[in-house]
Amino acid sequence: MRISILGCGWLGFPLAERFVSEDYRVHGSTVTKDKIALLEPSGIIPFWITLKPEATGDDMQAFLNSETLIVNIPPGRSRDDVYAFHTAQIRNLIEHIEKSPVNFVVFVSSTSVYPKTNKVVTENDAGNPESDSGKALLEVEQMLMNNTHFDATIVRFGGLFGPERPSGRFLAGRKEVPNGSVPVNLVHRDDCIEILVEIIKQDVRNEIFNACCDDHPLRKDFYPEAAAKLGLEPPVFRYEEQSVPASKIISSEKLKKQLGYTFKHSLL
């Protein structure tokens, strides 16, 4: 069983290690040459690959010599041209995939593809994203799902937290924090890894899934408590009048039902 993981960073590296433990032959990419030495001892076959947006570095076809590819390269939100750049990255990647043995692509997306509609949103509610990165992700999803050379499944994760990224640090010590009455949509890295593994193991193709913790506490309730648990100064949220900021609550019911998945981490 061969699998390639494009993007072995904070999420992709432990994901690759997990597949190694399941006796997969794992190709893992990094944009930093120094990280090659970190991948090899874990049994990951390392590749130095950067999409600029054209692929540079090691042999892309050697990296894609697998049946399955997980794409885990988020759009660079700090870029002014994030939409044009990220869509060009994936367009270039698709050209390489079409020449490879890959027949199944799993794309790590984000719940930023949903507008703030003040309601519970399902996988059918994507459209009119507010950020350029969300617009880029929605376009990329469609590019992958519409391609006839391979099957594709999309996983839209909420905000990620976990080891080295505890949620209590996100807003610790900040004052006059806005949007306290907005519910949070977070997911732990452990759950992200298990969900991606289950999609591959169960061979669930041509689907789109949301993935967020079942709990959606308000920001003004959740973040002060999360910071206090770490011994950090809690954030202070701005007093809000009657008007409540626009928000959304991400439903993961489809994923739980179709994969038979139970989230390991909660927020309450």
mmCIF file of C-alpha atoms in Angstrom:
data_model
loop_
_atom_site.group_PDB
_atom_site.id
_atom_site.type_symbol
_atom_site.label_atom_id
_atom_site.label_comp_id
_atom_site.label_asym_id
_atom_site.label_seq_id
_atom_site.Cartn_x
_atom_site.Cartn_y
_atom_site.Cartn_z
ATOM 1 C CA MET A 1 0.000 0.000 0.000
ATOM 2 C CA ARG A 2 1.518 3.270 -1.149
ATOM 3 C CA ILE A 3 0.474 6.760 -0.137
ATOM 4 C CA SER A 4 1.948 10.200 -0.814
ATOM 5 C CA ILE A 5 1.392 13.132 1.548
ATOM 6 C CA LEU A 6 2.030 16.581 0.109
ATOM 7 C CA GLY A 7 2.808 18.763 3.091
ATOM 8 C CA CYS A 8 4.382 17.040 6.109
ATOM 9 C CA GLY A 9 4.077 19.882 8.574
ATOM 10 C CA TRP A 10 2.305 20.112 11.926
ATOM 11 C CA LEU A 11 -0.559 17.918 10.709
ATOM 12 C CA GLY A 12 1.037 16.033 7.822
ATOM 13 C CA PHE A 13 4.091 14.713 9.692
ATOM 14 C CA PRO A 14 2.225 12.806 12.453
ATOM 15 C CA LEU A 15 -0.287 11.700 9.807
ATOM 16 C CA ALA A 16 2.563 10.223 7.760
ATOM 17 C CA GLU A 17 3.943 8.516 10.876
ATOM 18 C CA ARG A 18 0.522 7.002 11.500
ATOM 19 C CA PHE A 19 0.398 5.506 8.008
ATOM 20 C CA VAL A 20 3.928 4.137 8.445
ATOM 21 C CA SER A 21 2.691 2.380 11.602
ATOM 22 C CA GLU A 22 -0.082 0.858 9.462
ATOM 23 C CA ASP A 23 2.565 -0.604 7.106
ATOM 24 C CA TYR A 24 1.992 1.850 4.282
ATOM 25 C CA ARG A 25 4.893 2.889 2.076
ATOM 26 C CA VAL A 26 4.745 6.633 2.683
ATOM 27 C CA HIS A 27 6.166 9.390 0.501
ATOM 28 C CA GLY A 28 6.215 12.667 2.406
ATOM 29 C CA SER A 29 7.048 16.120 1.090
ATOM 30 C CA THR A 30 8.464 19.181 2.792
ATOM 31 C CA VAL A 31 9.304 22.653 1.524
ATOM 32 C CA THR A 32 12.276 22.862 3.898
ATOM 33 C CA LYS A 33 15.398 20.856 3.081
ATOM 34 C CA ASP A 34 16.396 20.733 6.753
ATOM 35 C CA LYS A 35 13.253 18.717 7.554
ATOM 36 C CA ILE A 36 14.392 15.860 5.304
ATOM 37 C CA ALA A 37 16.504 14.618 8.195
ATOM 38 C CA LEU A 38 13.415 14.583 10.449
ATOM 39 C CA LEU A 39 11.279 12.531 8.078
ATOM 40 C CA GLU A 40 13.723 9.726 7.301
ATOM 41 C CA PRO A 41 14.104 8.310 10.858
ATOM 42 C CA SER A 42 10.307 7.905 11.026
ATOM 43 C CA GLY A 43 10.278 5.578 8.039
ATOM 44 C CA ILE A 44 8.935 8.256 5.690
ATOM 45 C CA ILE A 45 10.509 8.461 2.228
ATOM 46 C CA PRO A 46 11.242 12.206 2.071
ATOM 47 C CA PHE A 47 10.924 14.577 -0.866
ATOM 48 C CA TRP A 48 11.782 18.255 -1.082
ATOM 49 C CA ILE A 49 8.967 19.781 -3.151
ATOM 50 C CA THR A 50 7.688 23.336 -3.434
ATOM 51 C CA LEU A 51 4.831 24.619 -5.577
ATOM 52 C CA LYS A 52 5.835 28.157 -6.628
ATOM 53 C CA PRO A 53 3.225 27.624 -8.181
ATOM 54 C CA GLU A 54 5.149 25.334 -10.560
ATOM 55 C CA ALA A 55 6.612 22.262 -8.881
ATOM 56 C CA THR A 56 10.285 22.608 -7.994
ATOM 57 C CA GLY A 57 12.704 20.414 -6.079
ATOM 58 C CA ASP A 58 12.770 16.634 -6.234
ATOM 59 C CA ASP A 59 11.181 14.496 -8.935
ATOM 60 C CA MET A 60 7.431 15.002 -8.675
ATOM 61 C CA GLN A 61 6.618 11.787 -10.532
ATOM 62 C CA ALA A 62 8.739 9.784 -8.095
ATOM 63 C CA PHE A 63 6.867 11.432 -5.222
ATOM 64 C CA LEU A 64 3.511 10.631 -6.857
ATOM 65 C CA ASN A 65 4.358 6.961 -7.397
ATOM 66 C CA SER A 66 1.442 5.931 -5.166
ATOM 67 C CA GLU A 67 -2.188 4.961 -5.455
ATOM 68 C CA THR A 68 -3.354 7.643 -3.013
ATOM 69 C CA LEU A 69 -2.360 11.283 -2.506
ATOM 70 C CA ILE A 70 -3.243 13.479 0.462
ATOM 71 C CA VAL A 71 -2.900 17.183 -0.338
ATOM 72 C CA ASN A 72 -2.239 19.235 2.780
ATOM 73 C CA ILE A 73 -0.993 22.623 1.615
ATOM 74 C CA PRO A 74 -3.202 25.465 2.836
ATOM 75 C CA PRO A 75 -3.372 28.729 0.914
ATOM 76 C CA GLY A 76 -0.964 31.367 2.162
ATOM 77 C CA ARG A 77 -3.424 33.778 3.735
ATOM 78 C CA SER A 78 -0.792 36.513 4.063
ATOM 79 C CA ARG A 79 -0.359 36.717 0.298
ATOM 80 C CA ASP A 80 -2.123 39.498 -1.565
ATOM 81 C CA ASP A 81 -2.615 37.127 -4.513
ATOM 82 C CA VAL A 82 -3.718 34.133 -2.451
ATOM 83 C CA TYR A 83 -6.597 33.204 -4.766
ATOM 84 C CA ALA A 84 -4.584 33.289 -7.990
ATOM 85 C CA PHE A 85 -1.523 31.665 -6.418
ATOM 86 C CA HIS A 86 -3.214 28.766 -4.645
ATOM 87 C CA THR A 87 -5.436 27.847 -7.572
ATOM 88 C CA ALA A 88 -2.354 27.939 -9.819
ATOM 89 C CA GLN A 89 -0.521 25.647 -7.360
ATOM 90 C CA ILE A 90 -3.231 23.003 -7.514
ATOM 91 C CA ARG A 91 -3.734 23.385 -11.247
ATOM 92 C CA ASN A 92 -0.039 22.633 -11.711
ATOM 93 C CA LEU A 93 -0.240 19.733 -9.250
ATOM 94 C CA ILE A 94 -3.192 18.221 -11.134
ATOM 95 C CA GLU A 95 -1.135 18.144 -14.327
ATOM 96 C CA HIS A 96 1.420 15.983 -12.521
ATOM 97 C CA ILE A 97 -1.237 13.782 -10.902
ATOM 98 C CA GLU A 98 -2.761 12.998 -14.287
ATOM 99 C CA LYS A 99 0.581 11.529 -15.385
ATOM 100 C CA SER A 100 0.980 9.415 -12.234
ATOM 101 C CA PRO A 101 -0.486 6.171 -10.807
ATOM 102 C CA VAL A 102 -2.546 8.193 -8.299
ATOM 103 C CA ASN A 103 -6.235 7.303 -8.559
ATOM 104 C CA PHE A 104 -7.493 8.791 -5.282
ATOM 105 C CA VAL A 105 -6.866 12.305 -3.951
ATOM 106 C CA VAL A 106 -7.869 13.448 -0.460
ATOM 107 C CA PHE A 107 -7.781 17.228 -0.104
ATOM 108 C CA VAL A 108 -7.497 18.973 3.259
ATOM 109 C CA SER A 109 -9.770 22.002 3.022
ATOM 110 C CA SER A 110 -11.303 24.390 5.535
ATOM 111 C CA THR A 111 -14.657 25.569 6.826
ATOM 112 C CA SER A 112 -13.717 29.023 5.508
ATOM 113 C CA VAL A 113 -15.590 27.991 2.337
ATOM 114 C CA TYR A 114 -18.828 28.750 4.221
ATOM 115 C CA PRO A 115 -20.322 32.208 4.628
ATOM 116 C CA LYS A 116 -21.524 33.379 8.029
ATOM 117 C CA THR A 117 -25.241 32.711 7.803
ATOM 118 C CA ASN A 118 -26.139 32.548 11.520
ATOM 119 C CA LYS A 119 -27.172 28.929 11.210
ATOM 120 C CA VAL A 120 -25.900 25.361 11.309
ATOM 121 C CA VAL A 121 -24.185 24.648 7.991
ATOM 122 C CA THR A 122 -23.801 21.331 6.214
ATOM 123 C CA GLU A 123 -21.633 20.270 3.312
ATOM 124 C CA ASN A 124 -24.231 21.589 0.855
ATOM 125 C CA ASP A 125 -24.007 25.167 2.142
ATOM 126 C CA ALA A 126 -20.612 26.153 0.711
ATOM 127 C CA GLY A 127 -20.594 29.247 -1.453
ATOM 128 C CA ASN A 128 -19.747 32.956 -1.373
ATOM 129 C CA PRO A 129 -16.774 32.627 1.010
ATOM 130 C CA GLU A 130 -15.828 35.901 2.676
ATOM 131 C CA SER A 131 -12.027 35.510 2.528
ATOM 132 C CA ASP A 132 -9.783 35.151 -0.504
ATOM 133 C CA SER A 133 -8.335 31.964 0.976
ATOM 134 C CA GLY A 134 -11.856 30.548 1.322
ATOM 135 C CA LYS A 135 -12.591 31.450 -2.291
ATOM 136 C CA ALA A 136 -9.368 29.736 -3.364
ATOM 137 C CA LEU A 137 -10.198 26.565 -1.429
ATOM 138 C CA LEU A 138 -13.697 26.343 -2.877
ATOM 139 C CA GLU A 139 -12.332 26.707 -6.406
ATOM 140 C CA VAL A 140 -9.667 24.077 -5.747
ATOM 141 C CA GLU A 141 -12.256 21.673 -4.339
ATOM 142 C CA GLN A 142 -14.254 21.958 -7.535
ATOM 143 C CA MET A 143 -11.157 21.476 -9.690
ATOM 144 C CA LEU A 144 -10.373 18.211 -7.914
ATOM 145 C CA MET A 145 -13.915 16.868 -7.684
ATOM 146 C CA ASN A 146 -14.566 17.546 -11.380
ATOM 147 C CA ASN A 147 -11.414 15.846 -12.643
ATOM 148 C CA THR A 148 -12.074 12.567 -14.462
ATOM 149 C CA HIS A 149 -8.545 11.143 -14.078
ATOM 150 C CA PHE A 150 -8.936 10.336 -10.366
ATOM 151 C CA ASP A 151 -11.446 10.165 -7.514
ATOM 152 C CA ALA A 152 -11.369 12.855 -4.860
ATOM 153 C CA THR A 153 -12.681 13.366 -1.345
ATOM 154 C CA ILE A 154 -12.665 16.719 0.465
ATOM 155 C CA VAL A 155 -12.378 17.203 4.232
ATOM 156 C CA ARG A 156 -13.243 20.656 5.544
ATOM 157 C CA PHE A 157 -11.590 21.037 8.945
ATOM 158 C CA GLY A 158 -12.453 23.717 11.454
ATOM 159 C CA GLY A 159 -9.735 25.587 13.302
ATOM 160 C CA LEU A 160 -6.996 23.166 14.320
ATOM 161 C CA PHE A 161 -5.597 22.843 17.824
ATOM 162 C CA GLY A 162 -3.530 20.233 19.619
ATOM 163 C CA PRO A 163 0.058 19.615 20.770
ATOM 164 C CA GLU A 164 2.183 22.759 20.463
ATOM 165 C CA ARG A 165 -1.001 24.632 19.515
ATOM 166 C CA PRO A 166 -3.282 24.561 22.579
ATOM 167 C CA SER A 167 -6.458 26.545 22.097
ATOM 168 C CA GLY A 168 -5.826 28.447 25.322
ATOM 169 C CA ARG A 169 -2.925 30.294 23.711
ATOM 170 C CA PHE A 170 -4.902 31.610 20.757
ATOM 171 C CA LEU A 171 -6.245 34.750 22.462
ATOM 172 C CA ALA A 172 -4.464 34.711 25.836
ATOM 173 C CA GLY A 173 -3.800 38.141 27.305
ATOM 174 C CA ARG A 174 -5.609 40.083 24.606
ATOM 175 C CA LYS A 175 -7.932 42.953 25.491
ATOM 176 C CA GLU A 176 -11.061 44.259 23.811
ATOM 177 C CA VAL A 177 -11.416 41.038 21.806
ATOM 178 C CA PRO A 178 -14.378 41.259 19.422
ATOM 179 C CA ASN A 179 -17.031 38.699 18.509
ATOM 180 C CA GLY A 180 -17.431 37.148 21.938
ATOM 181 C CA SER A 181 -20.934 35.919 21.106
ATOM 182 C CA VAL A 182 -19.733 33.898 18.124
ATOM 183 C CA PRO A 183 -19.590 30.079 18.514
ATOM 184 C CA VAL A 184 -16.250 28.362 17.948
ATOM 185 C CA ASN A 185 -15.638 25.672 15.339
ATOM 186 C CA LEU A 186 -12.491 23.805 16.321
ATOM 187 C CA VAL A 187 -11.067 20.327 15.778
ATOM 188 C CA HIS A 188 -8.167 18.553 17.491
ATOM 189 C CA ARG A 189 -5.241 17.312 15.432
ATOM 190 C CA ASP A 190 -5.748 13.771 16.770
ATOM 191 C CA ASP A 191 -9.232 13.721 15.269
ATOM 192 C CA CYS A 192 -7.962 15.140 11.980
ATOM 193 C CA ILE A 193 -5.455 12.297 11.719
ATOM 194 C CA GLU A 194 -7.975 9.588 12.607
ATOM 195 C CA ILE A 195 -10.553 10.957 10.166
ATOM 196 C CA LEU A 196 -8.078 11.002 7.277
ATOM 197 C CA VAL A 197 -6.934 7.476 8.128
ATOM 198 C CA GLU A 198 -10.540 6.227 8.196
ATOM 199 C CA ILE A 199 -11.286 7.806 4.819
ATOM 200 C CA ILE A 200 -8.337 5.945 3.303
ATOM 201 C CA LYS A 201 -9.017 2.663 5.087
ATOM 202 C CA GLN A 202 -12.715 2.696 4.215
ATOM 203 C CA ASP A 203 -11.930 3.909 0.689
ATOM 204 C CA VAL A 204 -14.568 6.626 0.868
ATOM 205 C CA ARG A 205 -14.368 8.389 -2.486
ATOM 206 C CA ASN A 206 -16.072 11.334 -4.144
ATOM 207 C CA GLU A 207 -17.428 12.776 -0.920
ATOM 208 C CA ILE A 208 -17.192 16.053 0.997
ATOM 209 C CA PHE A 209 -17.082 16.065 4.799
ATOM 210 C CA ASN A 210 -17.077 18.688 7.528
ATOM 211 C CA ALA A 211 -14.933 17.918 10.558
ATOM 212 C CA CYS A 212 -15.370 19.914 13.780
ATOM 213 C CA CYS A 213 -15.777 19.043 17.432
ATOM 214 C CA ASP A 214 -19.367 18.453 18.452
ATOM 215 C CA ASP A 215 -19.232 21.340 20.937
ATOM 216 C CA HIS A 216 -19.610 24.961 19.853
ATOM 217 C CA PRO A 217 -19.289 27.160 22.965
ATOM 218 C CA LEU A 218 -19.228 30.935 22.581
ATOM 219 C CA ARG A 219 -15.810 32.533 22.229
ATOM 220 C CA LYS A 220 -16.292 34.658 25.362
ATOM 221 C CA ASP A 221 -16.983 31.490 27.396
ATOM 222 C CA PHE A 222 -14.454 29.137 25.848
ATOM 223 C CA TYR A 223 -11.218 31.073 25.415
ATOM 224 C CA PRO A 224 -10.900 32.582 28.920
ATOM 225 C CA GLU A 225 -11.379 29.153 30.471
ATOM 226 C CA ALA A 226 -8.960 27.521 28.013
ATOM 227 C CA ALA A 227 -6.313 30.151 28.809
ATOM 228 C CA ALA A 228 -6.826 29.783 32.561
ATOM 229 C CA LYS A 229 -6.270 26.011 32.300
ATOM 230 C CA LEU A 230 -2.803 26.747 30.918
ATOM 231 C CA GLY A 231 -2.051 29.303 33.613
ATOM 232 C CA LEU A 232 -2.191 32.112 31.057
ATOM 233 C CA GLU A 233 -3.877 35.488 31.319
ATOM 234 C CA PRO A 234 -7.424 35.098 29.988
ATOM 235 C CA PRO A 235 -8.532 37.319 27.129
ATOM 236 C CA VAL A 236 -11.016 40.089 27.845
ATOM 237 C CA PHE A 237 -13.829 40.340 25.348
ATOM 238 C CA ARG A 238 -15.341 43.613 24.249
ATOM 239 C CA TYR A 239 -18.760 44.411 25.641
ATOM 240 C CA GLU A 240 -21.336 43.833 22.938
ATOM 241 C CA GLU A 241 -24.689 45.494 22.609
ATOM 242 C CA GLN A 242 -27.770 43.664 21.429
ATOM 243 C CA SER A 243 -26.462 43.090 17.909
ATOM 244 C CA VAL A 244 -24.782 39.700 17.576
ATOM 245 C CA PRO A 245 -21.994 39.312 14.984
ATOM 246 C CA ALA A 246 -22.654 37.002 12.056
ATOM 247 C CA SER A 247 -21.495 33.449 12.663
ATOM 248 C CA LYS A 248 -21.878 29.812 11.666
ATOM 249 C CA ILE A 249 -21.954 26.431 13.367
ATOM 250 C CA ILE A 250 -20.353 23.594 11.437
ATOM 251 C CA SER A 251 -22.224 20.288 11.405
ATOM 252 C CA SER A 252 -20.157 17.083 11.238
ATOM 253 C CA GLU A 253 -23.171 14.765 11.287
ATOM 254 C CA LYS A 254 -22.527 13.449 7.777
ATOM 255 C CA LEU A 255 -18.974 12.403 8.654
ATOM 256 C CA LYS A 256 -20.019 10.752 11.931
ATOM 257 C CA LYS A 257 -22.781 8.809 10.240
ATOM 258 C CA GLN A 258 -21.009 7.778 7.051
ATOM 259 C CA LEU A 259 -17.646 6.898 8.618
ATOM 260 C CA GLY A 260 -19.095 5.688 11.892
ATOM 261 C CA TYR A 261 -16.738 8.141 13.579
ATOM 262 C CA THR A 262 -16.823 9.400 17.146
ATOM 263 C CA PHE A 263 -14.742 12.463 17.953
ATOM 264 C CA LYS A 264 -12.060 11.825 20.557
ATOM 265 C CA HIS A 265 -11.805 15.396 21.809
ATOM 266 C CA SER A 266 -14.482 17.800 23.009
ATOM 267 C CA LEU A 267 -14.397 21.475 23.962
ATOM 268 C CA LEU A 268 -16.539 21.229 27.091
#
